[in-house]
Amino acid sequence: MQGNQAEVMWPRLVANKFLRKRLGSNSFVADFPSNDEETLIRIPSLDKQQSLSHDNKETQNYKVFASTWNVGGVAPTEDIDMEDWLHTPNTLCDIYVLGFQEIVPLRASNVLGSENNKIFTKWNSLIREALNKKTPYQDNKLRKLQSISPDNDVQISPGFRCIICKQMVGIFISVWIRSDLRPYIRHPSVSCVGCGIMGCLGNKGSVSVRFQLYETSFCFVCSHLASGGKEGDEKYRNSDVAEILSRTSFPRGPLLNLPRNILDHDRVILLGDLNYRISLPEATTRLLVERSEWNVLLENDQLRTELMQGQLFEGWNEGVIG
């Protein structure tokens, strides 16, 4: 019995050590302006930077756009319509959080090999182009911001900058913020949790990012949970959620006062391919979709069932399904 346990433990320990080495503890990629030129630098940790002091205690409201897309291992093409996804021609948010799953095919060479930086760089390039494309709406918004800026010392420049982007195998998250808000972003950090092969490799799991805007801490969890359409497979997804919530950990910062766990943050959003299914035969599901019988479909939604039964996400709120 002890021998069997050792046989199970050994590859898992090796895989854990291997995974931690490949992911890097909390390195990520971000934009920073330098001499009016945009550069990409890899940041080992920003938690050592000095905190900014603000005397203005007024509450300010910001719009956050958070969305997710499983791209099925297909590389982006030049003609992809990112503006349609981001709704940028007619609306403009202050923060954009974009999560991806399967930006590379989940085959062994990608799970065990080196990351394909070219793919996420291409996605980031397309996001940058869409967010920073000049439109009359954006020009009007910028003029309004310049006229009501609470800090006259802050020079508002147009456009968006990437403050965090991180890839783990096929999971990729990219966070963009209005340029004028960049000085008020503190303590950006990432935490990766692999829940895939042997319970630790990164073909499934999460990439979580956190940062502080003024005095409010944000945490966004981009996840790809266990697949499988058999009865009872939803329990594997529940298990992945529990692992992500328990294993995700952020640096406490120089003053040891920063939130360490996901649920310690002021604002938390989980997005991704959660893989929960409709617990009905495929033919029945398709027929109900054709008839637009959404209420029946929702009654058989695995995620909603698990929430109602208190199996996971206690205290969380799911967005309106429309």
Coordinates of N, CA and C in Angstrom, one line a residue, residues 217-320:
S217 N -8.7 47.1 -4.2 CA -8.0 46.0 -4.8 C -8.9 45.2 -5.7
F218 N -8.4 44.8 -6.8 CA -9.1 44.0 -7.8 C -8.4 42.7 -8.0
C219 N -9.2 41.6 -8.3 CA -8.6 40.3 -8.6 C -9.5 39.7 -9.7
F220 N -8.8 39.3 -10.8 CA -9.5 38.7 -12.0 C -8.9 37.3 -12.2
V221 N -9.8 36.3 -12.2 CA -9.3 34.9 -12.3 C -9.8 34.4 -13.7
C222 N -8.8 34.1 -14.5 CA -9.1 33.6 -15.9 C -8.9 32.0 -15.7
S223 N -9.9 31.3 -16.0 CA -9.8 29.8 -15.7 C -10.3 29.0 -16.9
H224 N -9.8 27.8 -16.9 CA -10.2 26.7 -17.8 C -10.4 25.5 -17.0
L225 N -11.6 25.1 -16.7 CA -11.9 24.0 -15.8 C -12.0 22.6 -16.6
A226 N -12.0 21.5 -15.9 CA -12.1 20.2 -16.4 C -13.2 20.0 -17.4
S227 N -12.9 19.3 -18.5 CA -14.0 19.1 -19.5 C -14.6 17.7 -19.2
G228 N -15.4 17.3 -20.1 CA -16.1 16.0 -19.9 C -17.6 16.1 -19.9
G229 N -18.3 15.3 -20.6 CA -19.8 15.4 -20.7 C -20.5 14.3 -20.0
K230 N -19.8 13.4 -19.3 CA -20.5 12.3 -18.6 C -21.1 12.8 -17.3
E231 N -22.1 12.0 -16.9 CA -22.7 12.4 -15.6 C -21.7 12.3 -14.5
G232 N -21.7 13.3 -13.7 CA -20.8 13.4 -12.6 C -19.5 14.1 -12.9
D233 N -19.2 14.4 -14.2 CA -18.0 15.2 -14.5 C -18.0 16.6 -14.0
E234 N -19.2 17.1 -13.6 CA -19.2 18.4 -13.0 C -18.5 18.5 -11.7
K235 N -18.4 17.3 -11.0 CA -17.7 17.3 -9.8 C -16.2 17.6 -9.9
Y236 N -15.6 17.2 -11.1 CA -14.2 17.5 -11.4 C -14.1 19.0 -11.6
R237 N -15.0 19.7 -12.2 CA -15.0 21.1 -12.3 C -15.1 21.8 -11.0
N238 N -16.0 21.3 -10.1 CA -16.1 21.8 -8.8 C -14.7 21.7 -8.0
S239 N -14.1 20.6 -8.2 CA -12.8 20.3 -7.6 C -11.7 21.3 -8.1
D240 N -11.7 21.6 -9.4 CA -10.8 22.6 -10.0 C -11.0 24.0 -9.3
V241 N -12.3 24.4 -9.1 CA -12.6 25.7 -8.5 C -12.0 25.7 -7.1
A242 N -12.2 24.6 -6.3 CA -11.7 24.6 -5.0 C -10.2 24.7 -5.0
E243 N -9.5 24.0 -5.9 CA -8.1 24.1 -6.0 C -7.6 25.5 -6.3
I244 N -8.3 26.1 -7.2 CA -7.9 27.5 -7.6 C -8.1 28.5 -6.5
L245 N -9.2 28.4 -5.7 CA -9.4 29.3 -4.6 C -8.4 29.0 -3.5
S246 N -8.0 27.8 -3.3 CA -7.1 27.5 -2.1 C -5.7 27.7 -2.5
R247 N -5.3 27.5 -3.7 CA -3.8 27.5 -4.1 C -3.4 28.8 -4.6
T248 N -4.3 29.7 -5.1 CA -3.9 31.0 -5.6 C -3.3 31.8 -4.5
S249 N -2.2 32.4 -4.7 CA -1.5 33.2 -3.6 C -0.7 34.3 -4.2
F250 N -0.9 35.5 -3.7 CA -0.2 36.7 -4.1 C 0.8 37.2 -3.1
P251 N 1.8 38.0 -3.5 CA 2.7 38.5 -2.5 C 2.0 39.5 -1.5
R252 N 2.4 39.6 -0.3 CA 1.7 40.4 0.7 C 2.2 41.9 0.6
G253 N 3.3 42.1 -0.2 CA 3.8 43.5 -0.3 C 4.8 43.9 0.7
P254 N 5.5 45.0 0.5 CA 6.5 45.4 1.5 C 6.0 45.7 2.9
L255 N 4.7 46.1 3.0 CA 4.2 46.3 4.4 C 3.3 45.2 4.9
L256 N 3.3 44.1 4.1 CA 2.6 42.9 4.5 C 1.1 43.2 4.7
N257 N 0.6 44.1 4.0 CA -0.8 44.5 4.1 C -1.7 44.3 2.9
L258 N -1.1 43.6 1.9 CA -1.9 43.4 0.7 C -2.6 42.1 0.7
P259 N -3.8 42.0 0.0 CA -4.6 40.7 0.0 C -3.7 39.6 -0.6
R260 N -3.8 38.5 0.1 CA -3.0 37.3 -0.4 C -3.8 36.3 -1.2
N261 N -5.0 36.1 -0.8 CA -5.9 35.1 -1.4 C -6.9 35.8 -2.3
I262 N -7.5 35.1 -3.2 CA -8.5 35.6 -4.1 C -9.6 36.4 -3.4
L263 N -10.2 35.7 -2.4 CA -11.4 36.3 -1.8 C -11.1 37.4 -0.8
D264 N -9.8 37.7 -0.6 CA -9.4 38.8 0.3 C -9.5 40.2 -0.4
H265 N -9.7 40.2 -1.8 CA -9.7 41.4 -2.5 C -11.1 42.1 -2.4
D266 N -11.1 43.4 -2.7 CA -12.4 44.2 -2.7 C -13.3 43.8 -3.8
R267 N -12.8 43.6 -5.0 CA -13.6 43.3 -6.1 C -13.0 42.0 -6.8
V268 N -13.8 41.0 -7.0 CA -13.3 39.7 -7.6 C -14.2 39.3 -8.8
I269 N -13.6 39.0 -9.9 CA -14.4 38.5 -11.1 C -13.7 37.3 -11.6
L270 N -14.4 36.2 -11.7 CA -13.9 34.9 -12.3 C -14.5 34.8 -13.7
L271 N -13.7 34.6 -14.7 CA -14.1 34.4 -16.0 C -13.4 33.3 -16.7
G272 N -14.0 32.7 -17.7 CA -13.2 31.7 -18.4 C -14.2 30.6 -19.0
D273 N -13.6 29.5 -19.5 CA -14.3 28.4 -20.0 C -14.5 27.5 -18.8
L274 N -15.6 27.6 -18.1 CA -15.9 26.8 -16.9 C -16.3 25.4 -17.3
N275 N -16.7 25.1 -18.5 CA -17.0 23.8 -19.0 C -18.3 23.1 -18.4
Y276 N -19.1 23.8 -17.6 CA -20.3 23.3 -17.1 C -21.3 23.1 -18.3
R277 N -22.0 22.1 -18.3 CA -22.9 21.7 -19.5 C -24.4 21.9 -19.1
I278 N -25.2 21.6 -20.2 CA -26.6 21.4 -20.0 C -26.9 20.0 -19.8
S279 N -27.5 19.6 -18.7 CA -27.7 18.2 -18.3 C -28.9 17.6 -19.0
L280 N -28.8 17.6 -20.4 CA -29.8 17.0 -21.2 C -29.2 16.4 -22.4
P281 N -29.8 15.4 -23.1 CA -29.2 14.9 -24.3 C -29.0 16.0 -25.4
E282 N -28.0 15.9 -26.2 CA -27.7 16.9 -27.1 C -28.9 17.2 -28.1
A283 N -29.6 16.2 -28.5 CA -30.7 16.5 -29.4 C -31.8 17.3 -28.7
T284 N -32.0 17.0 -27.5 CA -33.0 17.8 -26.7 C -32.6 19.2 -26.5
T285 N -31.3 19.4 -26.2 CA -30.8 20.7 -26.0 C -30.9 21.5 -27.3
R286 N -30.5 20.9 -28.4 CA -30.6 21.7 -29.7 C -32.1 22.0 -30.0
L287 N -33.0 21.2 -29.7 CA -34.4 21.4 -30.0 C -34.9 22.6 -29.1
L288 N -34.5 22.6 -27.9 CA -34.9 23.7 -27.0 C -34.3 25.0 -27.4
V289 N -33.1 25.0 -27.9 CA -32.4 26.2 -28.5 C -33.2 26.7 -29.7
E290 N -33.6 25.8 -30.6 CA -34.4 26.2 -31.7 C -35.7 26.8 -31.3
R291 N -36.3 26.3 -30.3 CA -37.6 26.9 -29.8 C -37.4 28.1 -28.8
S292 N -36.2 28.4 -28.6 CA -35.9 29.5 -27.7 C -36.5 29.3 -26.3
E293 N -36.5 28.1 -25.8 CA -37.0 27.8 -24.5 C -35.8 27.9 -23.5
W294 N -35.5 29.1 -23.2 CA -34.3 29.4 -22.4 C -34.5 29.0 -21.0
N295 N -35.7 29.2 -20.4 CA -35.9 28.8 -19.0 C -35.7 27.3 -18.8
V296 N -36.1 26.5 -19.7 CA -35.9 25.1 -19.5 C -34.4 24.7 -19.6
L297 N -33.7 25.4 -20.5 CA -32.2 25.2 -20.5 C -31.5 25.6 -19.3
L298 N -32.0 26.8 -18.7 CA -31.3 27.3 -17.5 C -31.6 26.3 -16.3
E299 N -32.8 25.7 -16.3 CA -33.2 24.8 -15.2 C -32.3 23.6 -15.2
N300 N -31.7 23.3 -16.4 CA -30.8 22.1 -16.5 C -29.3 22.5 -16.6
D301 N -29.0 23.8 -16.3 CA -27.6 24.2 -16.4 C -26.9 23.7 -15.2
Q302 N -25.8 23.0 -15.4 CA -25.0 22.4 -14.3 C -24.5 23.4 -13.3
L303 N -24.0 24.5 -13.8 CA -23.4 25.5 -12.9 C -24.5 26.1 -12.0
R304 N -25.6 26.4 -12.6 CA -26.7 27.0 -11.8 C -27.2 25.9 -10.7
T305 N -27.2 24.7 -11.1 CA -27.6 23.6 -10.2 C -26.6 23.5 -9.0
E306 N -25.3 23.5 -9.4 CA -24.3 23.4 -8.3 C -24.3 24.7 -7.4
L307 N -24.6 25.8 -7.9 CA -24.7 27.0 -7.1 C -25.9 26.9 -6.2
M308 N -27.0 26.5 -6.7 CA -28.2 26.4 -5.8 C -28.1 25.3 -4.7
Q309 N -27.3 24.3 -5.0 CA -27.1 23.2 -4.0 C -25.9 23.5 -3.1
G310 N -25.3 24.7 -3.3 CA -24.2 25.1 -2.4 C -23.0 24.3 -2.5
Q311 N -22.7 23.8 -3.7 CA -21.5 23.0 -3.9 C -20.3 23.8 -4.2
L312 N -20.5 25.1 -4.6 CA -19.3 25.9 -4.9 C -19.8 27.4 -5.0
F313 N -18.9 28.3 -5.0 CA -19.1 29.7 -5.3 C -20.2 30.3 -4.3
E314 N -20.1 29.9 -3.0 CA -21.0 30.4 -2.0 C -20.8 31.9 -1.9
G315 N -21.8 32.7 -2.0 CA -21.7 34.1 -1.9 C -21.4 34.9 -3.2
W316 N -21.1 34.1 -4.3 CA -20.8 34.7 -5.5 C -22.2 35.0 -6.3
N317 N -22.1 36.0 -7.2 CA -23.2 36.3 -8.1 C -22.9 36.1 -9.5
E318 N -23.7 35.4 -10.3 CA -23.5 35.2 -11.7 C -24.2 36.3 -12.4
G319 N -23.6 36.8 -13.5 CA -24.2 37.8 -14.3 C -25.4 37.3 -15.0
V320 N -26.3 38.3 -15.4 CA -27.5 37.9 -16.1 C -27.2 37.3 -17.4

